[in-house]
PDB file of C-alpha atoms in Angstrom:
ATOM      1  CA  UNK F   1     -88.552  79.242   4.424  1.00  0.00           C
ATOM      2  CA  UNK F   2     -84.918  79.649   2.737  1.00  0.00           C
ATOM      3  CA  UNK F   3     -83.865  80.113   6.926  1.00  0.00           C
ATOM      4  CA  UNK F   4     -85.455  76.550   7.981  1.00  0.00           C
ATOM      5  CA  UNK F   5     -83.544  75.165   5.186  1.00  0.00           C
ATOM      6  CA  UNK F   6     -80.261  76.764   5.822  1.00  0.00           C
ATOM      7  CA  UNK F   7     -80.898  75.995   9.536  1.00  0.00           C
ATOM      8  CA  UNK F   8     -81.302  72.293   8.666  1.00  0.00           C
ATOM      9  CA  UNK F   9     -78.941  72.038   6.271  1.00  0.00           C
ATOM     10  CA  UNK F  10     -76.600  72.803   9.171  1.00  0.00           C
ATOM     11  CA  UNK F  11     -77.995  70.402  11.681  1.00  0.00           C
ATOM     12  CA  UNK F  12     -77.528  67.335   9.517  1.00  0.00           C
ATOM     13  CA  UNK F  13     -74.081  68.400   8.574  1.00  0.00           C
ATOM     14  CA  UNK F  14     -73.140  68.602  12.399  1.00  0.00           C
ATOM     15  CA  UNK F  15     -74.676  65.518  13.279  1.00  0.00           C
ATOM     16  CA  UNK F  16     -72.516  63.854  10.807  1.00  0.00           C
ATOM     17  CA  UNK F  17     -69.535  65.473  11.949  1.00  0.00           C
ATOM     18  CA  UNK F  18     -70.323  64.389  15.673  1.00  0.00           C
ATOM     19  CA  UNK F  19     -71.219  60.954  14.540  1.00  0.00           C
ATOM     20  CA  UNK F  20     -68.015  60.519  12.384  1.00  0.00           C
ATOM     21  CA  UNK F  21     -65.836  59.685  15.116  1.00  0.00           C
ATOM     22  CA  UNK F  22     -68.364  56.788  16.016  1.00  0.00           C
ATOM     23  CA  UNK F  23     -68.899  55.710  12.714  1.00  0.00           C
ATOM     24  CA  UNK F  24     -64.871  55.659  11.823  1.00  0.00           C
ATOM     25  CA  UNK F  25     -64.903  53.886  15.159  1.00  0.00           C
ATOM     26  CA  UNK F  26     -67.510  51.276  14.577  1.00  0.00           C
ATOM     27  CA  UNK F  27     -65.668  50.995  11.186  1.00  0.00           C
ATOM     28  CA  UNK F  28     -62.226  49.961  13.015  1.00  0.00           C
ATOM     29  CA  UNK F  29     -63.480  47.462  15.525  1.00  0.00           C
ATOM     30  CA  UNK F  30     -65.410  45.765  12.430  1.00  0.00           C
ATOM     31  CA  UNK F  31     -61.535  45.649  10.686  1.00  0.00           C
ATOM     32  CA  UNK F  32     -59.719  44.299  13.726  1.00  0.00           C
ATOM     33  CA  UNK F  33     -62.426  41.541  14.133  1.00  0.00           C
ATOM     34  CA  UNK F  34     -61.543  40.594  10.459  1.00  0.00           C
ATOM     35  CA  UNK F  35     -57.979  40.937  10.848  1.00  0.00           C
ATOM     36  CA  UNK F  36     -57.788  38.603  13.750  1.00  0.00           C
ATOM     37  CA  UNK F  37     -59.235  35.803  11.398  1.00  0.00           C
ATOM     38  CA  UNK F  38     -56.297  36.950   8.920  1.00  0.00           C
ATOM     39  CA  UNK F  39     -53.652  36.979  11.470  1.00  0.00           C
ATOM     40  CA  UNK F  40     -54.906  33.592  13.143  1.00  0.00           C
ATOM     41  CA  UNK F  41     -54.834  32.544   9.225  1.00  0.00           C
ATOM     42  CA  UNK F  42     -51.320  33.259   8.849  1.00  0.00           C
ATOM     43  CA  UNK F  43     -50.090  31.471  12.020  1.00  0.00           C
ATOM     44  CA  UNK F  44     -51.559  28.567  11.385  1.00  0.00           C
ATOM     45  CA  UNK F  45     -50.289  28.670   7.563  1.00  0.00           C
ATOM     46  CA  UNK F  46     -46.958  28.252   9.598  1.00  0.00           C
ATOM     47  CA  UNK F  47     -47.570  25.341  11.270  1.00  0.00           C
ATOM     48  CA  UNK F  48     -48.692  22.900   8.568  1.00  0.00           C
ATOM     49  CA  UNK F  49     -44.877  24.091   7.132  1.00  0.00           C
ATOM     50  CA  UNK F  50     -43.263  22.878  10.279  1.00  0.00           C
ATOM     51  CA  UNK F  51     -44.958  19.741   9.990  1.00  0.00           C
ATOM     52  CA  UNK F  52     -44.173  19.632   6.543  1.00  0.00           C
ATOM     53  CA  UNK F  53     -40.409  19.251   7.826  1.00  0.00           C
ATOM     54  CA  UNK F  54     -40.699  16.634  10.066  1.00  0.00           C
ATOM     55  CA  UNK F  55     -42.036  13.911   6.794  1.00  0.00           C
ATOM     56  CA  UNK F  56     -38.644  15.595   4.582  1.00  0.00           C
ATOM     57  CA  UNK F  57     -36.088  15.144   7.672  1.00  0.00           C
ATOM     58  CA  UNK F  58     -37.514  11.746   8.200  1.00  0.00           C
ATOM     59  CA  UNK F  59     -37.047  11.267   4.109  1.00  0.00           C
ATOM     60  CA  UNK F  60     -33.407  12.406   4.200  1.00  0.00           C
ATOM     61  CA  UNK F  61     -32.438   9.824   7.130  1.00  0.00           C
ATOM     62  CA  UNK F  62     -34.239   7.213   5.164  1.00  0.00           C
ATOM     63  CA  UNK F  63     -32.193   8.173   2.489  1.00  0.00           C
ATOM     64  CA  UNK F  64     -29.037   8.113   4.257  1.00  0.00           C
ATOM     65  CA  UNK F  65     -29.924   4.521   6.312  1.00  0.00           C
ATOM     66  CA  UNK F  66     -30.673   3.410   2.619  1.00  0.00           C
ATOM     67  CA  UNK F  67     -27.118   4.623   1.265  1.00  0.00           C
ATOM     68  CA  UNK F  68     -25.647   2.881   4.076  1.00  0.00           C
ATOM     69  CA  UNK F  69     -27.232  -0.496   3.783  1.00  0.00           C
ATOM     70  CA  UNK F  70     -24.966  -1.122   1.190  1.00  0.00           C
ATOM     71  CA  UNK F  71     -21.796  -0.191   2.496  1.00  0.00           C
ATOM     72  CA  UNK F  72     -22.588  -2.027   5.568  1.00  0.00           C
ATOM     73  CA  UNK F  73     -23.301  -5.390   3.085  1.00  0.00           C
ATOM     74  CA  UNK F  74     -19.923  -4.918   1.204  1.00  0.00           C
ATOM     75  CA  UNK F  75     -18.026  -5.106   4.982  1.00  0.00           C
ATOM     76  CA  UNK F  76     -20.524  -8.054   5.831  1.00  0.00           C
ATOM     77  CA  UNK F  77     -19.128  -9.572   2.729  1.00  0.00           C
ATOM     78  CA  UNK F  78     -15.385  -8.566   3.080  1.00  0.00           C
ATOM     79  CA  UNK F  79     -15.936  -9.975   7.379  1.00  0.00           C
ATOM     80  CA  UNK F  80     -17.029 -13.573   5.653  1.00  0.00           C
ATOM     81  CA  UNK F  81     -14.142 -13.664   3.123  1.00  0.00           C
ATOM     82  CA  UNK F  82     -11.743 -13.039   5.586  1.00  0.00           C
ATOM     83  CA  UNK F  83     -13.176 -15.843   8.079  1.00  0.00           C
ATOM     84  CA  UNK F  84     -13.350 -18.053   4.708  1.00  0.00           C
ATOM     85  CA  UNK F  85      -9.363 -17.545   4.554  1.00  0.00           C
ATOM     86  CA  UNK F  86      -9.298 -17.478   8.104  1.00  0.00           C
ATOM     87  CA  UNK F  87     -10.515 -21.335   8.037  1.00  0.00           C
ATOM     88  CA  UNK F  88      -8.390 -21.640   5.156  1.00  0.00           C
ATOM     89  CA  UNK F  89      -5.402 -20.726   6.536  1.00  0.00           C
ATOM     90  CA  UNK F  90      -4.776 -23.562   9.250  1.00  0.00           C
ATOM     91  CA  UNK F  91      -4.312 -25.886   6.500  1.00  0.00           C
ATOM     92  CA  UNK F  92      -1.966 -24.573   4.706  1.00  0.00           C
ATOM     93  CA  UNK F  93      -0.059 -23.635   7.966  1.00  0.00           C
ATOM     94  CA  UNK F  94      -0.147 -27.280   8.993  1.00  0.00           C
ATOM     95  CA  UNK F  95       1.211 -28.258   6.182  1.00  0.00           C
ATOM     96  CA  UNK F  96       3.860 -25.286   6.033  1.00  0.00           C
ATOM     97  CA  UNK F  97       4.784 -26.417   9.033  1.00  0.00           C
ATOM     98  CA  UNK F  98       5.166 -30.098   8.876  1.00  0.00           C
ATOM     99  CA  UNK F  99       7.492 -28.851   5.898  1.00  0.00           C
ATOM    100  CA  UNK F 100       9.468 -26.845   8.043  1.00  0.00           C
ATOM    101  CA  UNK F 101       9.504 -28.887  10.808  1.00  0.00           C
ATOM    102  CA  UNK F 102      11.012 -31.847   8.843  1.00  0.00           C
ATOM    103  CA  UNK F 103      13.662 -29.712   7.603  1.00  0.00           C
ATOM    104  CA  UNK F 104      14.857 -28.111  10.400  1.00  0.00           C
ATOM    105  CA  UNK F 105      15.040 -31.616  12.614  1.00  0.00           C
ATOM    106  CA  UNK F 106      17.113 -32.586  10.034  1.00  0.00           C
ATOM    107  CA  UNK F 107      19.319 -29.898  10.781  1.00  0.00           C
ATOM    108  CA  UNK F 108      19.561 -30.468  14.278  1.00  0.00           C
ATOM    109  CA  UNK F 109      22.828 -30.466  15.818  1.00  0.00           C
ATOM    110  CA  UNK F 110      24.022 -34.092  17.874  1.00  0.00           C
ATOM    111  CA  UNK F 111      27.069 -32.324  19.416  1.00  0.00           C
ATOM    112  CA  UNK F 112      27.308 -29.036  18.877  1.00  0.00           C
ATOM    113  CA  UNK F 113      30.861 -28.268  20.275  1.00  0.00           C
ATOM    114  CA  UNK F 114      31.973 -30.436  17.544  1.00  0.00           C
ATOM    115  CA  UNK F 115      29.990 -29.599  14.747  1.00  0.00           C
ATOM    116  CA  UNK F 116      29.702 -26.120  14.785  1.00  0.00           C
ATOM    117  CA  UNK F 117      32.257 -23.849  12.952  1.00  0.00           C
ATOM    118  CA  UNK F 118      32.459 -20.309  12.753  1.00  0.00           C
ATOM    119  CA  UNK F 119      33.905 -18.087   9.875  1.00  0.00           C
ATOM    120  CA  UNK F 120      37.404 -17.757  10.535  1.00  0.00           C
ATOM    121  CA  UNK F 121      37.583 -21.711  10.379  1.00  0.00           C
ATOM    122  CA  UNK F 122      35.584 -21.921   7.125  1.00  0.00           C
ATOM    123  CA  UNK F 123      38.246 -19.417   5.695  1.00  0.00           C
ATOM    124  CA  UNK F 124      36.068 -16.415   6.164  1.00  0.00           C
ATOM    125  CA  UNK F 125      32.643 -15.055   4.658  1.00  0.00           C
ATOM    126  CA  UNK F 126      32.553 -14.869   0.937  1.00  0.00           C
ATOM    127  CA  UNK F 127      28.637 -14.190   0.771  1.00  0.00           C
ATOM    128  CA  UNK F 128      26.830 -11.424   0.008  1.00  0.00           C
ATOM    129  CA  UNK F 129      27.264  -8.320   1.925  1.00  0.00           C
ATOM    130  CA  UNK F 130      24.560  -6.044   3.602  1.00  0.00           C
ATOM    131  CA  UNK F 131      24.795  -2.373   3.413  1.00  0.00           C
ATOM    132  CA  UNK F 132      25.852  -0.347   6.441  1.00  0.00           C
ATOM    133  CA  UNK F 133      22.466   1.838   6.205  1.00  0.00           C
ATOM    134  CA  UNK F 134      20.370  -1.187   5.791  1.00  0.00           C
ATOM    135  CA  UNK F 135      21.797  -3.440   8.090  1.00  0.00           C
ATOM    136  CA  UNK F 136      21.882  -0.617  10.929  1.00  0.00           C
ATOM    137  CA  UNK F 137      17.767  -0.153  10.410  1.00  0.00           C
ATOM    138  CA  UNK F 138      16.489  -3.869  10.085  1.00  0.00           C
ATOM    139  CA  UNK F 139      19.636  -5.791  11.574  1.00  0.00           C
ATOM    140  CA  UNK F 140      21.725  -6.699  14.329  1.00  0.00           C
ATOM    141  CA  UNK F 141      20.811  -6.503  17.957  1.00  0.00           C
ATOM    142  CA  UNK F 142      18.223  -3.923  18.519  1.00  0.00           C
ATOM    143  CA  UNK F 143      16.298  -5.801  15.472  1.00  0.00           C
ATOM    144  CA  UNK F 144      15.050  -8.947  16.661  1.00  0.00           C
ATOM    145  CA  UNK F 145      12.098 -10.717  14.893  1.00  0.00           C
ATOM    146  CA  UNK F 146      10.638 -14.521  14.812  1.00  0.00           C
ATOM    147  CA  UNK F 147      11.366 -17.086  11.827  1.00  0.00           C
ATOM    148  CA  UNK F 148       7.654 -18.535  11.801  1.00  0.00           C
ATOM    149  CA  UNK F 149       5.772 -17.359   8.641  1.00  0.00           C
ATOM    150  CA  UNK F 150       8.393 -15.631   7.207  1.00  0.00           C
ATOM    151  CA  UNK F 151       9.073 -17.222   3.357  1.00  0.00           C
ATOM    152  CA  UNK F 152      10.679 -20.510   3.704  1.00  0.00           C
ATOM    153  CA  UNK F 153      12.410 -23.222   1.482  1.00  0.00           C
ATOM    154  CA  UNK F 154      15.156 -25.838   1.863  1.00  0.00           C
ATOM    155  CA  UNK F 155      18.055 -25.628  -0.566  1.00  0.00           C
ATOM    156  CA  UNK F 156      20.585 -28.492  -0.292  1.00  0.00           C
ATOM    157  CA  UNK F 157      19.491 -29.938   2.989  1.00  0.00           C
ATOM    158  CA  UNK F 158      19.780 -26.329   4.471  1.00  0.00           C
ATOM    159  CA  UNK F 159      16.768 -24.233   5.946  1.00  0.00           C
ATOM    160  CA  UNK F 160      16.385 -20.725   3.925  1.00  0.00           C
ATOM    161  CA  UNK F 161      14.525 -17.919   4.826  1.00  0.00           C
ATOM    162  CA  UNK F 162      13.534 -14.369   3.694  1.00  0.00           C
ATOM    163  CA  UNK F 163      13.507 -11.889   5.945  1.00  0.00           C
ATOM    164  CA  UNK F 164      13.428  -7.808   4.946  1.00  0.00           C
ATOM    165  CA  UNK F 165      14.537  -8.386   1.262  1.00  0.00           C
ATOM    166  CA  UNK F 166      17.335 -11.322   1.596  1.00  0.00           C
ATOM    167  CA  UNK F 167      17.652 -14.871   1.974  1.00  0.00           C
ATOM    168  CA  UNK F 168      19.601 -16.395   5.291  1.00  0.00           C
ATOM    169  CA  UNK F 169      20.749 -19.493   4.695  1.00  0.00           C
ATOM    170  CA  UNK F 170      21.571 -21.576   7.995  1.00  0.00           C
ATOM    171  CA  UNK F 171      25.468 -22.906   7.113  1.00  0.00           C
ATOM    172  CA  UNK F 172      25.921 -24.507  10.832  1.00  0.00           C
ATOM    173  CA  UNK F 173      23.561 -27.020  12.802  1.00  0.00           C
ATOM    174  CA  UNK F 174      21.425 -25.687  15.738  1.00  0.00           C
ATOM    175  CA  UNK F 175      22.505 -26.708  19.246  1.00  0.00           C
ATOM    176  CA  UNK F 176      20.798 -29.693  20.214  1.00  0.00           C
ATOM    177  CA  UNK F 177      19.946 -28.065  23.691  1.00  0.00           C
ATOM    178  CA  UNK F 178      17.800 -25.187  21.995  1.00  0.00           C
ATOM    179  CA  UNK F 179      13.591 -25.482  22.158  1.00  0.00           C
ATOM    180  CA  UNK F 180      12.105 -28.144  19.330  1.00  0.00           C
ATOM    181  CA  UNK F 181      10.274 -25.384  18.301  1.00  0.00           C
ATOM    182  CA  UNK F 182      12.683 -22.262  18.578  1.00  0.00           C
ATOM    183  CA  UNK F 183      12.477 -21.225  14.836  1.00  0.00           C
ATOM    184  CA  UNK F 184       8.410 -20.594  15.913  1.00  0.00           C
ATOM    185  CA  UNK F 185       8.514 -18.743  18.838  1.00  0.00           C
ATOM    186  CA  UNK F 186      12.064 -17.582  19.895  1.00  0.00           C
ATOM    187  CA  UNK F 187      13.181 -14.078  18.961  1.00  0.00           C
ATOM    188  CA  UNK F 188      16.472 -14.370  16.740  1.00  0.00           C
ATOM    189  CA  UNK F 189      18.352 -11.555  15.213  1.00  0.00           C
ATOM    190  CA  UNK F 190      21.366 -11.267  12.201  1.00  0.00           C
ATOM    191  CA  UNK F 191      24.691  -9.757  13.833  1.00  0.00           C
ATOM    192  CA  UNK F 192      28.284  -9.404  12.180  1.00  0.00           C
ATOM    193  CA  UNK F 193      30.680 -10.238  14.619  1.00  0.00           C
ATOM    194  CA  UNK F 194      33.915  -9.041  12.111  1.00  0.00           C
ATOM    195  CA  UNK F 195      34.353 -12.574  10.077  1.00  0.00           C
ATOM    196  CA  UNK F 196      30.705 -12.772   9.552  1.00  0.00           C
ATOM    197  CA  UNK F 197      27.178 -13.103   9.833  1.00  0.00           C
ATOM    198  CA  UNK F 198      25.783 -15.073  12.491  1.00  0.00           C
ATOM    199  CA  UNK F 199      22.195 -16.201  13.609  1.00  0.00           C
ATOM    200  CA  UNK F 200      21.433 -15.585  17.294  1.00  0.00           C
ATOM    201  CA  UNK F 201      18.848 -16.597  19.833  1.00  0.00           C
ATOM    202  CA  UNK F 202      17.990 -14.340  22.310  1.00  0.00           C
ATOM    203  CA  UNK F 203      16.756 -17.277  24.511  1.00  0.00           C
ATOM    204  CA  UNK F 204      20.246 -18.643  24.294  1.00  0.00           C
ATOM    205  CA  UNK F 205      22.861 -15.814  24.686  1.00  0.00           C
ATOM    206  CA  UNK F 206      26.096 -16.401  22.851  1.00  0.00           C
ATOM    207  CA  UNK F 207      25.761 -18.931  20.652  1.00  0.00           C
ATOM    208  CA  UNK F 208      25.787 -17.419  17.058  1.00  0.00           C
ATOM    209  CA  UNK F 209      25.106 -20.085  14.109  1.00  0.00           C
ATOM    210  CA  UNK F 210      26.792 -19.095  10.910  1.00  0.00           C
ATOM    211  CA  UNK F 211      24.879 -18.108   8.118  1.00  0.00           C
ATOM    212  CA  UNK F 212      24.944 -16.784   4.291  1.00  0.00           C
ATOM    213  CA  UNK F 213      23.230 -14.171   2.798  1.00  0.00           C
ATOM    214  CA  UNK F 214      21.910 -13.755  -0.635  1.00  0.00           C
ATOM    215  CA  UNK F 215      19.500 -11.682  -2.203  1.00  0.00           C
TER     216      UNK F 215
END
């Protein structure tokens, strides 16, 4: 009897041992049909984050299209008060220029040869006197500029203007031969010819018209 027992005993325990490797087997096909459900689980954890990004981007260029509205308003607003002025602006040029207009007709020339005098007969210039630097950057020949919208006023029957920080005072007449509307559209410049300053037309060549400065 104690034999049959051991002999059993021993039977069972080498069936188990030859159906471990099964068992342990069976055991890791079970885990890696569970596993694919967690790994499958995992992945598609990712995607709803992905998705997730798409509402937050779309948020942050909402955001920014928002910010910008009202910039873009202010330079709607800033485009309509400059065509306000814009409109504005004719009337008080028409009536700069009928100003202007009146004054320098005035001081139209009938005969030029006879009415115009340069320095040296007027006893020479007593005005003010530009310095070298300046007049060498914003005068003289290489410096031409137009007369139109530049500050204006008549001072004893004479056109004035203001041009780069001084007022030119016209002393002569303007040739009677020169455009009605040369103070608008020609391109004058300031020279010093030795006995003074001089106003000259680059659409006439040669003919200076004497003229004062004052700051």
């Amino acid at each position: 009897m104690k034999i049959l027992g051991i002999t059993s005993t021993a039977i069972f325990s080498l069936l188990v041992v030859i159906a471990g490797p099964g068992y342990a087997q069976h055991e890791l096909q079970d885990e890696k049909q569970d596993h694919p459900q967690q790994q499958q689980s995992k992945h598609e954890q990712g995607k709803p984050q992905q998705h997730a990004q798409q509402p937050q981007q779309q948020d942050r260029n909402s955001q920014q299209q928002h910010a910008q509205q009202p910039q873009q308003d202010r330079n709607n607003q800033q485009e309509h008060a400059q065509q306000q002025r814009g409109n504005e602006r004719p009337q008080r040029t028409q009536e700069q220029q009928r100003v202007r207009q009146t004054a320098w007709e005035q001081h139209r020339s009938q005969h030029w040869d006879s009415d115009h005098r340069d320095w040296q007969q007027r006893g020479g210039y007593h005005g003010y006197r530009i310095p070298d630097d300046r007049f060498r950057g914003y005068f003289g020949s290489n410096h031409g500029f137009r007369i139109y919208g530049l500050p204006f006023m008549v001072v004893g029957g004479y056109p004035r203007f203001r041009y780069e920080g001084y007022w030119i005072s016209l002393i002569d007449p303007w040739p009677e031969y020169w455009g009605n509307d040369w103070y608008d559209n020609d391109d004058v410049y300031v020279a010093y010819t030795g006995n003074g300053y001089y106003l000259y037309n680059r659409r006439y060549p040669n003919v200076g018209i004497a003229i004062s400065i004052s700051t």
